[in-house]
Coordinates of C-alpha atoms in Angstrom, one line a residue:
Chain A
M1 CA -33.1 -6.5 -21.4
M2 CA -34.1 -8.4 -18.2
D3 CA -37.3 -6.2 -17.7
F4 CA -38.3 -7.0 -21.5
F5 CA -37.6 -10.9 -20.8
A6 CA -39.6 -10.8 -17.4
Q7 CA -42.6 -9.0 -19.2
L8 CA -42.3 -11.7 -21.9
F9 CA -42.4 -14.7 -19.5
G10 CA -45.0 -13.2 -17.1
S11 CA -45.6 -15.2 -14.0
Y12 CA -43.0 -17.8 -15.3
W13 CA -40.1 -15.6 -15.3
P14 CA -38.7 -17.0 -12.0
E15 CA -38.6 -20.6 -13.5
V16 CA -37.6 -19.6 -16.8
S17 CA -34.5 -17.3 -15.5
L18 CA -33.3 -20.1 -13.2
T19 CA -33.4 -22.4 -16.2
A20 CA -31.5 -20.1 -18.6
W21 CA -29.1 -19.6 -15.7
T22 CA -28.3 -23.0 -14.9
L23 CA -27.9 -23.7 -18.6
I24 CA -25.3 -21.1 -18.8
K25 CA -23.6 -22.4 -16.1
I26 CA -23.6 -26.0 -17.3
V27 CA -22.0 -24.3 -20.5
A28 CA -19.5 -22.8 -18.5
I29 CA -18.4 -26.0 -17.0
V30 CA -18.5 -28.1 -19.8
A31 CA -17.2 -26.0 -22.8
P32 CA -13.5 -25.3 -21.0
L33 CA -13.8 -29.0 -19.8
M34 CA -14.0 -30.2 -23.4
G35 CA -11.0 -28.2 -24.2
A36 CA -9.2 -29.7 -21.6
I37 CA -10.0 -32.9 -22.4
A38 CA -8.8 -32.1 -26.1
Y39 CA -5.6 -30.6 -24.6
L40 CA -5.0 -33.3 -22.4
T41 CA -4.8 -35.7 -25.3
L42 CA -2.0 -33.5 -26.8
A43 CA -0.3 -33.2 -23.4
E44 CA -0.3 -37.0 -22.8
R45 CA 1.4 -37.6 -26.2
K46 CA 3.9 -35.0 -25.5
V47 CA 4.6 -36.1 -22.1
I48 CA 5.0 -39.4 -23.0
G49 CA 6.9 -38.5 -26.1
F50 CA 9.4 -36.8 -24.0
M51 CA 9.8 -39.8 -21.3
Q52 CA 10.4 -41.8 -24.4
V53 CA 13.2 -39.4 -25.6
R54 CA 10.8 -38.6 -28.9
I55 CA 9.4 -35.2 -29.8
G56 CA 5.8 -36.1 -29.9
P57 CA 3.1 -34.5 -32.2
N58 CA 5.0 -31.2 -33.8
R59 CA 3.6 -30.8 -37.4
V60 CA 0.3 -29.1 -36.7
G61 CA 0.7 -25.6 -35.6
Y62 CA 3.5 -24.3 -33.1
F63 CA 4.7 -27.4 -31.0
G64 CA 1.6 -29.4 -32.4
L65 CA -0.7 -27.1 -30.7
L66 CA -3.6 -27.3 -33.1
Q67 CA -3.2 -31.5 -33.0
P68 CA -6.2 -32.2 -30.8
I69 CA -8.4 -30.2 -33.3
A70 CA -6.9 -31.9 -36.4
D71 CA -7.5 -35.0 -34.7
G72 CA -11.3 -33.8 -33.6
L73 CA -11.6 -32.9 -37.7
K74 CA -10.6 -36.3 -38.5
L75 CA -12.6 -38.3 -36.2
F76 CA -15.9 -36.1 -37.3
T77 CA -15.3 -36.5 -40.8
K78 CA -14.8 -40.6 -40.6
E79 CA -17.5 -43.2 -41.0
I80 CA -19.2 -44.9 -38.0
I81 CA -19.2 -48.5 -39.1
I82 CA -22.1 -50.4 -37.5
P83 CA -21.0 -54.1 -37.5
S84 CA -24.1 -55.9 -39.3
A85 CA -24.3 -58.5 -36.5
S86 CA -24.5 -56.1 -33.8
N87 CA -27.5 -54.8 -31.8
K88 CA -27.6 -51.4 -33.7
F89 CA -29.4 -49.6 -30.7
L90 CA -27.3 -50.4 -27.9
F91 CA -24.3 -50.3 -30.3
L92 CA -25.1 -46.5 -30.5
L93 CA -26.0 -46.3 -27.0
G94 CA -22.7 -47.5 -25.7
P95 CA -20.9 -44.2 -26.1
V96 CA -23.5 -42.4 -24.7
L97 CA -23.9 -44.1 -21.7
A98 CA -20.1 -43.7 -21.3
I99 CA -20.1 -40.0 -21.7
A100 CA -23.3 -38.9 -19.7
P101 CA -22.1 -39.9 -16.4
A102 CA -18.8 -38.5 -16.8
F103 CA -20.2 -35.1 -17.5
A104 CA -23.2 -35.5 -15.0
A105 CA -20.9 -35.9 -12.1
W106 CA -19.3 -32.4 -12.7
A107 CA -22.6 -31.0 -11.6
V108 CA -21.8 -31.2 -7.7
V109 CA -17.9 -30.3 -8.2
P110 CA -17.0 -27.0 -6.6
F111 CA -14.4 -24.7 -8.2
D112 CA -14.1 -22.2 -5.4
L113 CA -16.0 -21.5 -2.4
N114 CA -19.6 -21.3 -3.6
M115 CA -18.6 -21.7 -7.0
V116 CA -20.5 -24.8 -7.7
L117 CA -23.4 -25.7 -10.2
A118 CA -25.5 -28.0 -7.7
D119 CA -24.8 -27.6 -4.0
I120 CA -26.1 -30.7 -2.6
D121 CA -25.5 -32.1 0.6
A122 CA -24.9 -35.6 -0.6
A123 CA -22.4 -34.9 -3.3
L124 CA -19.9 -37.2 -2.4
L125 CA -22.5 -40.0 -2.8
Y126 CA -23.6 -38.5 -5.8
I127 CA -20.5 -38.6 -7.4
L128 CA -20.0 -42.1 -6.4
A129 CA -23.2 -43.2 -7.9
M130 CA -22.6 -41.3 -11.5
T131 CA -19.0 -42.9 -11.5
S132 CA -20.3 -46.4 -10.8
V133 CA -23.2 -45.8 -13.8
G134 CA -20.2 -45.1 -16.3
V135 CA -19.4 -48.9 -16.4
Y136 CA -22.8 -49.6 -18.3
G137 CA -21.3 -47.9 -21.6
V138 CA -18.4 -50.2 -21.6
I139 CA -20.6 -53.1 -20.8
I140 CA -23.0 -52.4 -23.3
A141 CA -20.6 -51.7 -26.3
G142 CA -18.9 -55.0 -25.6
W143 CA -22.2 -57.0 -25.9
A144 CA -23.6 -55.1 -28.6
S145 CA -20.7 -55.1 -30.7
N146 CA -21.0 -58.9 -31.0
S147 CA -17.6 -59.7 -31.3
K148 CA -15.3 -61.9 -28.8
Y149 CA -12.6 -59.4 -28.2
A150 CA -15.0 -56.6 -27.3
F151 CA -17.0 -58.9 -25.1
L152 CA -13.9 -60.0 -23.2
G153 CA -12.8 -56.5 -23.2
S154 CA -16.2 -55.5 -21.6
L155 CA -16.2 -58.5 -19.0
R156 CA -12.8 -57.4 -18.0
S157 CA -13.8 -53.8 -17.4
A158 CA -17.3 -54.7 -15.5
A159 CA -15.2 -57.2 -13.0
Q160 CA -12.4 -54.6 -12.6
I161 CA -14.6 -51.4 -12.2
V162 CA -17.0 -53.2 -9.6
S163 CA -13.9 -54.3 -7.3
Y164 CA -12.4 -51.0 -7.4
E165 CA -15.2 -49.3 -6.7
I166 CA -15.4 -50.7 -3.2
A167 CA -11.7 -49.7 -2.3
M168 CA -12.5 -46.1 -3.8
G169 CA -16.0 -45.8 -1.9
F170 CA -14.1 -46.8 1.5
A171 CA -11.4 -44.3 0.9
L172 CA -14.1 -41.8 0.5
V173 CA -15.9 -43.0 4.1
G174 CA -12.4 -42.1 5.6
V175 CA -12.6 -38.7 4.2
L176 CA -16.5 -38.0 5.1
M177 CA -15.4 -39.2 8.7
A178 CA -12.5 -36.8 9.0
A179 CA -14.5 -34.0 7.5
G180 CA -18.1 -34.8 9.0
S181 CA -19.9 -34.0 5.8
L182 CA -20.6 -35.2 2.4
N183 CA -20.6 -31.7 0.9
L184 CA -17.6 -31.4 -1.5
G185 CA -17.3 -27.4 -0.6
K186 CA -17.3 -28.5 3.4
I187 CA -14.8 -31.0 2.8
V188 CA -12.3 -28.4 1.5
M189 CA -13.1 -25.9 3.9
A190 CA -12.6 -28.4 6.9
Q191 CA -8.9 -28.8 5.6
Q192 CA -8.0 -25.3 6.0
G193 CA -4.6 -24.1 7.5
G194 CA -2.0 -24.7 5.2
F195 CA -0.1 -27.6 3.6
W196 CA 0.1 -30.0 6.6
Q197 CA -3.5 -29.5 7.6
W198 CA -4.6 -31.1 4.3
Y199 CA -6.2 -34.6 4.5
W200 CA -3.4 -36.2 2.3
L201 CA -1.2 -36.5 5.8
P202 CA -3.5 -38.1 8.3
L203 CA -5.3 -40.0 5.4
L204 CA -2.3 -41.1 3.3
P205 CA -3.1 -44.8 3.0
L206 CA -6.7 -43.7 1.9
F207 CA -5.0 -41.1 -0.4
L208 CA -3.0 -43.7 -1.9
V209 CA -5.5 -46.3 -2.3
Y210 CA -7.8 -43.6 -3.6
F211 CA -5.3 -42.5 -6.3
I212 CA -4.3 -46.0 -7.5
S213 CA -8.2 -47.0 -7.5
A214 CA -9.0 -44.0 -9.7
V215 CA -6.6 -45.3 -12.3
A216 CA -7.9 -48.6 -12.3
E217 CA -11.7 -47.1 -12.2
T218 CA -10.6 -45.0 -15.5
N219 CA -9.2 -48.0 -17.1
R220 CA -5.8 -46.1 -17.4
A221 CA -2.5 -48.0 -17.7
P222 CA -1.4 -50.0 -15.7
F223 CA -4.9 -51.3 -15.5
D224 CA -5.9 -51.1 -18.8
V225 CA -6.9 -54.8 -19.3
A226 CA -10.0 -53.9 -20.9
E227 CA -8.4 -52.6 -23.7
G228 CA -5.4 -54.7 -23.7
E229 CA -3.9 -54.4 -27.0
S230 CA -1.6 -57.0 -26.7
E231 CA -4.2 -59.7 -26.2
I232 CA -7.6 -58.6 -27.3
V233 CA -6.8 -56.0 -29.9
A234 CA -8.6 -52.8 -28.5
G235 CA -11.1 -54.6 -26.0
F236 CA -14.5 -53.0 -25.8
H237 CA -14.0 -50.6 -28.4
V238 CA -12.5 -52.6 -31.3
E239 CA -15.7 -52.3 -33.5
Y240 CA -16.1 -48.8 -33.1
S241 CA -15.1 -45.8 -35.4
G242 CA -15.2 -42.1 -35.9
M243 CA -16.9 -40.2 -33.7
A244 CA -18.4 -43.1 -31.7
F245 CA -15.0 -44.3 -30.7
A246 CA -14.0 -40.7 -30.1
V247 CA -16.9 -40.5 -27.5
F248 CA -15.3 -43.3 -25.6
F249 CA -12.0 -41.3 -25.5
L250 CA -13.8 -38.3 -24.4
A251 CA -15.5 -40.2 -21.8
E252 CA -12.2 -41.6 -20.4
Y253 CA -10.2 -38.2 -20.5
A254 CA -13.4 -36.6 -18.6
N255 CA -13.2 -39.2 -15.9
I256 CA -9.3 -38.9 -15.7
I257 CA -10.1 -35.0 -14.9
L258 CA -12.7 -35.8 -12.6
V259 CA -10.9 -38.2 -10.6
C260 CA -7.9 -35.9 -10.3
M261 CA -10.3 -32.9 -9.5
L262 CA -11.9 -35.0 -6.6
A263 CA -8.4 -36.1 -5.3
A264 CA -7.4 -32.6 -5.4
L265 CA -10.5 -31.5 -3.5
M266 CA -10.7 -34.4 -1.0
F267 CA -6.9 -34.9 -0.1
L268 CA -4.9 -32.0 -1.1
G269 CA -7.0 -28.6 0.1
G270 CA -8.9 -27.9 -3.4
W271 CA -8.4 -24.1 -3.9
L272 CA -6.9 -23.7 -0.6
S273 CA -3.4 -22.2 -0.8
P274 CA -0.5 -24.4 0.6
V275 CA 1.1 -21.4 2.3
P276 CA -0.5 -18.5 4.4
F277 CA 1.1 -15.4 2.5
L278 CA -0.7 -16.5 -0.6
P279 CA -4.5 -15.9 -1.1
D280 CA -6.5 -19.1 -1.8
S281 CA -7.8 -19.3 -5.5
F282 CA -9.2 -21.2 -8.5
L283 CA -5.8 -21.4 -9.7
W284 CA -4.4 -23.7 -7.0
L285 CA -7.1 -26.2 -7.6
L286 CA -5.8 -26.1 -11.5
A287 CA -2.5 -26.6 -10.4
K288 CA -3.1 -29.7 -8.1
V289 CA -5.3 -31.4 -10.7
A290 CA -2.8 -30.8 -13.4
F291 CA 0.0 -32.2 -10.8
L292 CA -2.1 -35.5 -10.3
I293 CA -2.8 -36.0 -14.1
F294 CA 0.5 -35.8 -14.9
F295 CA 1.1 -39.0 -12.6
F296 CA -1.6 -40.6 -15.0
L297 CA 0.7 -39.9 -17.8
W298 CA 3.5 -40.9 -16.1
F299 CA 2.2 -44.1 -14.9
R300 CA 1.3 -45.0 -18.7
A301 CA 4.8 -44.2 -19.9
T302 CA 6.4 -46.4 -16.8
F303 CA 4.6 -49.5 -15.9
P304 CA 4.2 -52.7 -17.7
R305 CA 0.3 -53.5 -17.8
Y306 CA -0.9 -55.7 -14.8
R307 CA -2.0 -59.5 -15.1
Y308 CA -5.7 -59.8 -14.7
D309 CA -5.4 -61.9 -11.6
Q310 CA -2.9 -59.4 -10.1
I311 CA -5.4 -56.5 -10.4
M312 CA -7.9 -58.5 -8.6
R313 CA -5.7 -59.3 -5.8
L314 CA -4.6 -56.0 -5.4
G315 CA -8.0 -54.5 -5.3
W316 CA -9.6 -57.0 -3.1
K317 CA -6.5 -58.5 -0.9
V318 CA -4.5 -55.4 -0.4
F319 CA -6.7 -52.3 -1.0
I320 CA -9.8 -53.1 0.7
P321 CA -8.1 -54.2 4.0
I322 CA -6.1 -51.5 4.0
T323 CA -8.9 -48.9 3.6
L324 CA -10.8 -50.9 6.3
V325 CA -7.9 -51.0 8.6
W326 CA -7.7 -47.1 8.3
I327 CA -11.2 -46.5 8.9
I328 CA -10.9 -48.1 12.4
V329 CA -7.8 -46.4 13.1
I330 CA -9.7 -42.9 12.2
G331 CA -12.5 -43.7 14.4
A332 CA -10.5 -44.8 17.2
M333 CA -8.2 -41.9 17.0
M334 CA -11.1 -39.7 17.0
Q335 CA -11.7 -40.9 20.6
T336 CA -8.1 -40.1 21.9
P337 CA -6.6 -36.8 22.5
W338 CA -5.2 -36.7 19.3
A339 CA -8.5 -36.3 17.5
H340 CA -7.4 -32.7 16.1
L341 CA -4.9 -34.4 13.8
F342 CA -7.9 -36.1 11.9
H343 CA -9.7 -33.1 12.4
Chain B
M1 CA -48.0 -23.9 -20.7
F2 CA -49.3 -26.3 -18.1
E3 CA -52.5 -24.8 -16.8
G4 CA -53.0 -26.1 -13.2
M5 CA -50.4 -28.5 -13.6
V6 CA -47.2 -27.8 -11.1
F7 CA -43.9 -29.0 -12.9
Q8 CA -43.2 -31.3 -10.1
D9 CA -46.3 -33.4 -11.3
F10 CA -45.3 -33.2 -14.8
V11 CA -42.0 -34.6 -14.0
F12 CA -43.7 -37.4 -11.8
Y13 CA -45.9 -38.7 -14.5
T14 CA -43.2 -38.8 -16.9
F15 CA -41.1 -40.7 -14.7
A16 CA -44.0 -43.0 -13.5
A17 CA -44.6 -43.7 -17.1
I18 CA -41.1 -44.5 -17.9
L19 CA -41.1 -46.6 -14.6
L20 CA -44.3 -48.7 -15.8
F21 CA -43.1 -49.0 -19.2
A22 CA -39.5 -50.2 -18.3
G23 CA -41.0 -52.7 -15.7
L24 CA -43.4 -54.3 -18.4
R25 CA -40.5 -54.9 -20.7
V26 CA -38.8 -56.3 -18.2
I27 CA -41.1 -59.2 -18.3
T28 CA -41.9 -58.9 -21.8
A29 CA -38.5 -58.4 -23.7
R30 CA -37.3 -61.5 -25.5
N31 CA -33.8 -61.1 -24.9
P32 CA -32.5 -61.4 -21.4
V33 CA -30.0 -58.6 -21.7
H34 CA -32.6 -56.2 -22.7
A35 CA -34.6 -57.3 -19.8
A36 CA -31.8 -56.6 -17.5
L37 CA -31.3 -53.3 -19.1
F38 CA -34.7 -52.3 -18.8
L39 CA -34.4 -53.2 -15.1
V40 CA -31.7 -50.7 -14.9
L41 CA -33.8 -48.1 -16.4
A42 CA -36.7 -48.9 -14.0
F43 CA -34.1 -48.4 -11.1
F44 CA -32.6 -45.3 -12.3
T45 CA -36.4 -43.8 -12.6
A46 CA -37.5 -45.0 -9.4
A47 CA -34.5 -43.2 -8.1
G48 CA -35.8 -39.8 -9.9
I49 CA -39.0 -40.3 -8.1
W50 CA -37.6 -40.7 -4.9
L51 CA -35.7 -37.7 -5.4
L52 CA -39.1 -35.9 -6.1
L53 CA -40.0 -37.1 -2.7
E54 CA -36.8 -35.4 -1.1
A55 CA -35.3 -38.7 -0.3
E56 CA -32.3 -38.1 -1.9
F57 CA -30.0 -40.6 0.2
L58 CA -32.3 -43.4 -0.9
A59 CA -32.5 -42.3 -4.5
I60 CA -28.5 -41.9 -4.8
V61 CA -28.0 -45.2 -2.8
L62 CA -30.5 -47.0 -5.2
V63 CA -28.5 -46.1 -8.2
L64 CA -25.2 -46.5 -6.5
V65 CA -25.8 -50.2 -5.2
Y66 CA -28.6 -51.6 -7.6
V67 CA -27.4 -49.8 -10.8
G68 CA -23.8 -49.4 -10.1
A69 CA -23.1 -52.9 -8.5
V70 CA -25.9 -55.7 -8.2
M71 CA -27.2 -55.0 -12.0
V72 CA -23.6 -54.9 -13.3
L73 CA -22.8 -58.4 -11.8
F74 CA -26.3 -59.6 -13.0
L75 CA -25.7 -58.4 -16.9
F76 CA -22.3 -59.8 -16.4
V77 CA -23.8 -63.3 -15.9
V78 CA -26.7 -62.9 -18.2
M79 CA -24.7 -61.6 -21.0
M80 CA -22.3 -65.0 -20.7
L81 CA -25.4 -67.3 -21.1
D82 CA -26.5 -68.7 -24.1
I83 CA -29.9 -68.8 -23.7
N84 CA -32.3 -70.5 -25.9
L85 CA -35.6 -68.5 -25.9
D86 CA -37.8 -71.1 -27.3
R87 CA -37.1 -73.4 -24.5
L88 CA -37.6 -70.7 -22.1
R89 CA -41.1 -70.0 -23.3
E90 CA -42.0 -73.6 -23.3
G91 CA -44.0 -73.9 -20.2
F92 CA -45.9 -70.5 -20.8
W93 CA -49.4 -71.5 -20.9
D94 CA -49.1 -74.2 -18.3
Y95 CA -47.4 -71.8 -15.6
L96 CA -49.8 -68.8 -16.8
P97 CA -53.0 -69.9 -14.3
M98 CA -50.8 -70.2 -11.3
A99 CA -48.7 -67.0 -12.1
G100 CA -51.9 -65.2 -12.8
F101 CA -53.2 -66.1 -9.5
I102 CA -50.4 -65.2 -7.5
G103 CA -50.1 -62.0 -9.3
V104 CA -53.6 -60.9 -9.0
L105 CA -53.3 -61.9 -5.2
M106 CA -50.3 -59.9 -4.7
A107 CA -52.0 -57.1 -6.3
A108 CA -55.1 -57.2 -4.0
E109 CA -52.8 -57.2 -1.2
M110 CA -51.2 -54.4 -2.0
V111 CA -54.6 -52.5 -2.9
M112 CA -55.5 -53.5 0.8
I113 CA -52.6 -52.1 2.2
L114 CA -51.7 -49.1 0.1
G115 CA -55.3 -48.4 -0.7
S116 CA -56.4 -44.8 -0.1
K117 CA -58.4 -45.9 2.9
N118 CA -55.2 -46.6 4.7
F119 CA -52.8 -44.5 3.0
G120 CA -54.6 -41.5 1.2
V121 CA -53.6 -37.8 1.6
D122 CA -56.4 -37.4 4.0
R123 CA -55.1 -40.3 6.2
V124 CA -51.4 -39.6 6.2
G125 CA -51.2 -36.2 4.9
A126 CA -48.2 -34.8 2.6
P127 CA -44.9 -34.3 5.0
P128 CA -44.3 -30.7 5.6
P129 CA -41.4 -29.5 3.2
K130 CA -38.0 -29.4 4.6
P131 CA -35.6 -26.3 4.7
A132 CA -33.1 -26.3 2.4
D133 CA -30.0 -27.3 4.6
Y134 CA -31.9 -30.2 6.0
S135 CA -29.6 -33.3 5.3
N136 CA -31.6 -36.4 4.6
T137 CA -28.3 -38.4 5.0
A138 CA -27.0 -37.1 8.0
E139 CA -30.6 -37.6 9.9
L140 CA -30.8 -41.1 8.5
G141 CA -27.3 -42.1 10.0
R142 CA -28.1 -40.4 13.2
V143 CA -31.4 -42.7 13.5
L144 CA -29.6 -45.9 12.1
Y145 CA -26.8 -45.5 15.0
S146 CA -29.0 -44.5 17.8
D147 CA -32.9 -45.7 17.9
Y148 CA -32.1 -48.7 15.7
L149 CA -28.5 -49.6 16.5
L150 CA -29.6 -53.3 17.4
T151 CA -31.5 -53.9 14.1
F152 CA -28.9 -52.4 12.2
E153 CA -26.2 -54.3 13.5
L154 CA -28.3 -57.5 13.3
A155 CA -28.7 -56.8 9.7
A156 CA -25.0 -56.5 9.2
V157 CA -24.2 -59.8 11.1
V158 CA -27.1 -61.4 8.6
L159 CA -24.9 -59.8 5.5
L160 CA -21.7 -61.1 7.0
V161 CA -23.0 -64.9 7.4
A162 CA -24.3 -64.6 3.7
I163 CA -21.0 -63.5 2.6
V164 CA -19.0 -66.2 4.5
A165 CA -21.8 -68.8 3.2
A166 CA -21.3 -67.7 -0.4
I167 CA -17.4 -67.6 -0.4
A168 CA -17.7 -71.2 1.5
L169 CA -19.8 -72.3 -1.2
T170 CA -17.6 -71.4 -4.0
L171 CA -14.1 -72.4 -2.4
R172 CA -13.1 -75.4 -3.4
D173 CA -9.6 -76.9 -4.1
R174 CA -9.7 -77.9 -8.0
K175 CA -7.2 -80.4 -8.9
D176 CA -6.9 -79.1 -12.4
S177 CA -6.6 -75.4 -11.4
K178 CA -3.7 -73.6 -12.8
F179 CA -3.7 -71.3 -9.7
I180 CA -0.3 -69.8 -9.2
N181 CA 0.3 -68.3 -5.6
P182 CA 0.9 -64.6 -6.3
A183 CA 2.9 -64.1 -3.0
D184 CA 5.3 -66.8 -4.2
Q185 CA 5.7 -64.9 -7.4
V186 CA 6.5 -61.4 -5.9
K187 CA 9.0 -63.3 -3.6
V188 CA 10.9 -64.4 -6.5
K189 CA 14.6 -63.3 -6.7
R190 CA 16.5 -62.6 -9.7
A191 CA 18.8 -65.6 -8.8
D192 CA 15.8 -68.0 -8.9
R193 CA 15.3 -67.3 -12.6
V194 CA 18.5 -66.3 -14.2
R195 CA 21.8 -67.6 -14.0
M196 CA 25.0 -65.4 -14.7
V197 CA 27.6 -67.2 -16.7
S198 CA 30.9 -65.2 -16.9
M199 CA 32.4 -65.6 -20.7
P200 CA 35.2 -63.8 -22.5
S201 CA 33.5 -61.6 -24.9
F202 CA 36.0 -62.3 -27.7
K203 CA 37.6 -65.9 -28.7
E204 CA 40.7 -66.5 -30.3
P205 CA 40.1 -68.4 -33.2
P206 CA 42.6 -71.5 -33.2
A207 CA 45.6 -71.2 -35.2
D208 CA 45.6 -74.3 -37.2
D209 CA 41.9 -73.7 -38.1
A210 CA 43.0 -70.4 -39.9
A211 CA 45.7 -72.6 -41.8
N212 CA 43.3 -75.0 -42.9
N213 CA 40.8 -72.4 -44.3
T214 CA 43.4 -70.9 -46.3
K215 CA 44.6 -74.3 -47.6
D216 CA 41.2 -74.8 -49.0
Q217 CA 40.8 -71.7 -50.4
A218 CA 44.0 -72.4 -52.4

């Protein structure tokens, strides 16, 4: 079979096979991701349901297990209404720009030792760049809708994401100082040695700042002023319906899984086993990511929404100084005999 | 398929064409928001071309800083402006000769410096391709913090001064501002806002009232 293809493409075979392999790998990442997103919506409704002493969706399939599929079908068959006063091209470009970076960032995420699509050295920078591009989807959607509520939502979102990106970036600076590498695989391998060697302990302030900033970056409760149902209806996606709306949802959940994945890789030892007598495995990574995602759902069920000026104050006056101080602490500690604590 | 054409050339020309188109649209687009978005596209494609040059750090930082932060704030401002396009174009023909002169001058200067006489392949030569494990980022960091430490620190100080100046310019006390100090709000205790009143939960109806009521009904 392979020989047949090799003959067919002749001298182009190396390029063609590389492209085909890469495409297969991309599908192998994106397809399970889509499934995870679909079932994350169900998990969210179930978890929040139980936290509010409700049952949650339980009509479609056993325990409501087919609910995401039913939702997807419903959204597929609904009409995408384009407001007549909107800028049509940008209106439709908005959801695309929201979801493309959310998926593109997964290219450099390692799932196990050497199990990564693109093993590039500047992986952390690449992820920061991709997540920062994601804000365009929200901004363009809000502006192109030509609606006051959508526009207010997108302005809030732009200011919020730009602010928290700085705290997030500084938290990552601490990680790369400790690991001495921007490559996510190397960052994980630098945390070898069990539960107490993972970076959550020496970089605890950065871990907390990163995780809370991640909640803000993904526009989730309690930082979801970009949607803010009580004051601006649904914020930037108020004019969207059908699949265009669903794509924003997909992007949001893809981003949640992505930031939890990064937190697990950088602070919780990725696929490394917490105890020496169990082997390292991809399953550990899954468990850690699921554990972190649970916090996102928990936050949503627990905290009331932040007021806008409080969000800005938290980001600029609390988180950024914390990260700066801790970066100095790491740098100073590395020159002392206790440097091994910070690897 | 592409006879005599390496794939990289194909990518380069595609990116270069998009870059030129986007750059042109930045100055010709009627709507300022469209112009800003074309500038974003121009930055993004320029980053792609830098990636082809194996300058991955610069390419990613271009996207991170310019696309991810600077242009977001730029769009933020441009979107909120109510710009009258006709007034914007009023002096177009008056300014054209001056602008054209400056443009030609800049183009001539660039040709003089970047022309093939000084920067041709035979002059500079293509840099040898780096091995796969060569880290552009680490090399750049090493050079910045050793050979160019003073210049680097100087640039940092200049930026710091700019930050302080920008904050000082916008920091003014407005009398009509409804600003609330969040620290005071956080410090609020229950006793400052709520007063506990002790009341019996049930009140005995007065006996004579009850007697009056029955009399009225009768």
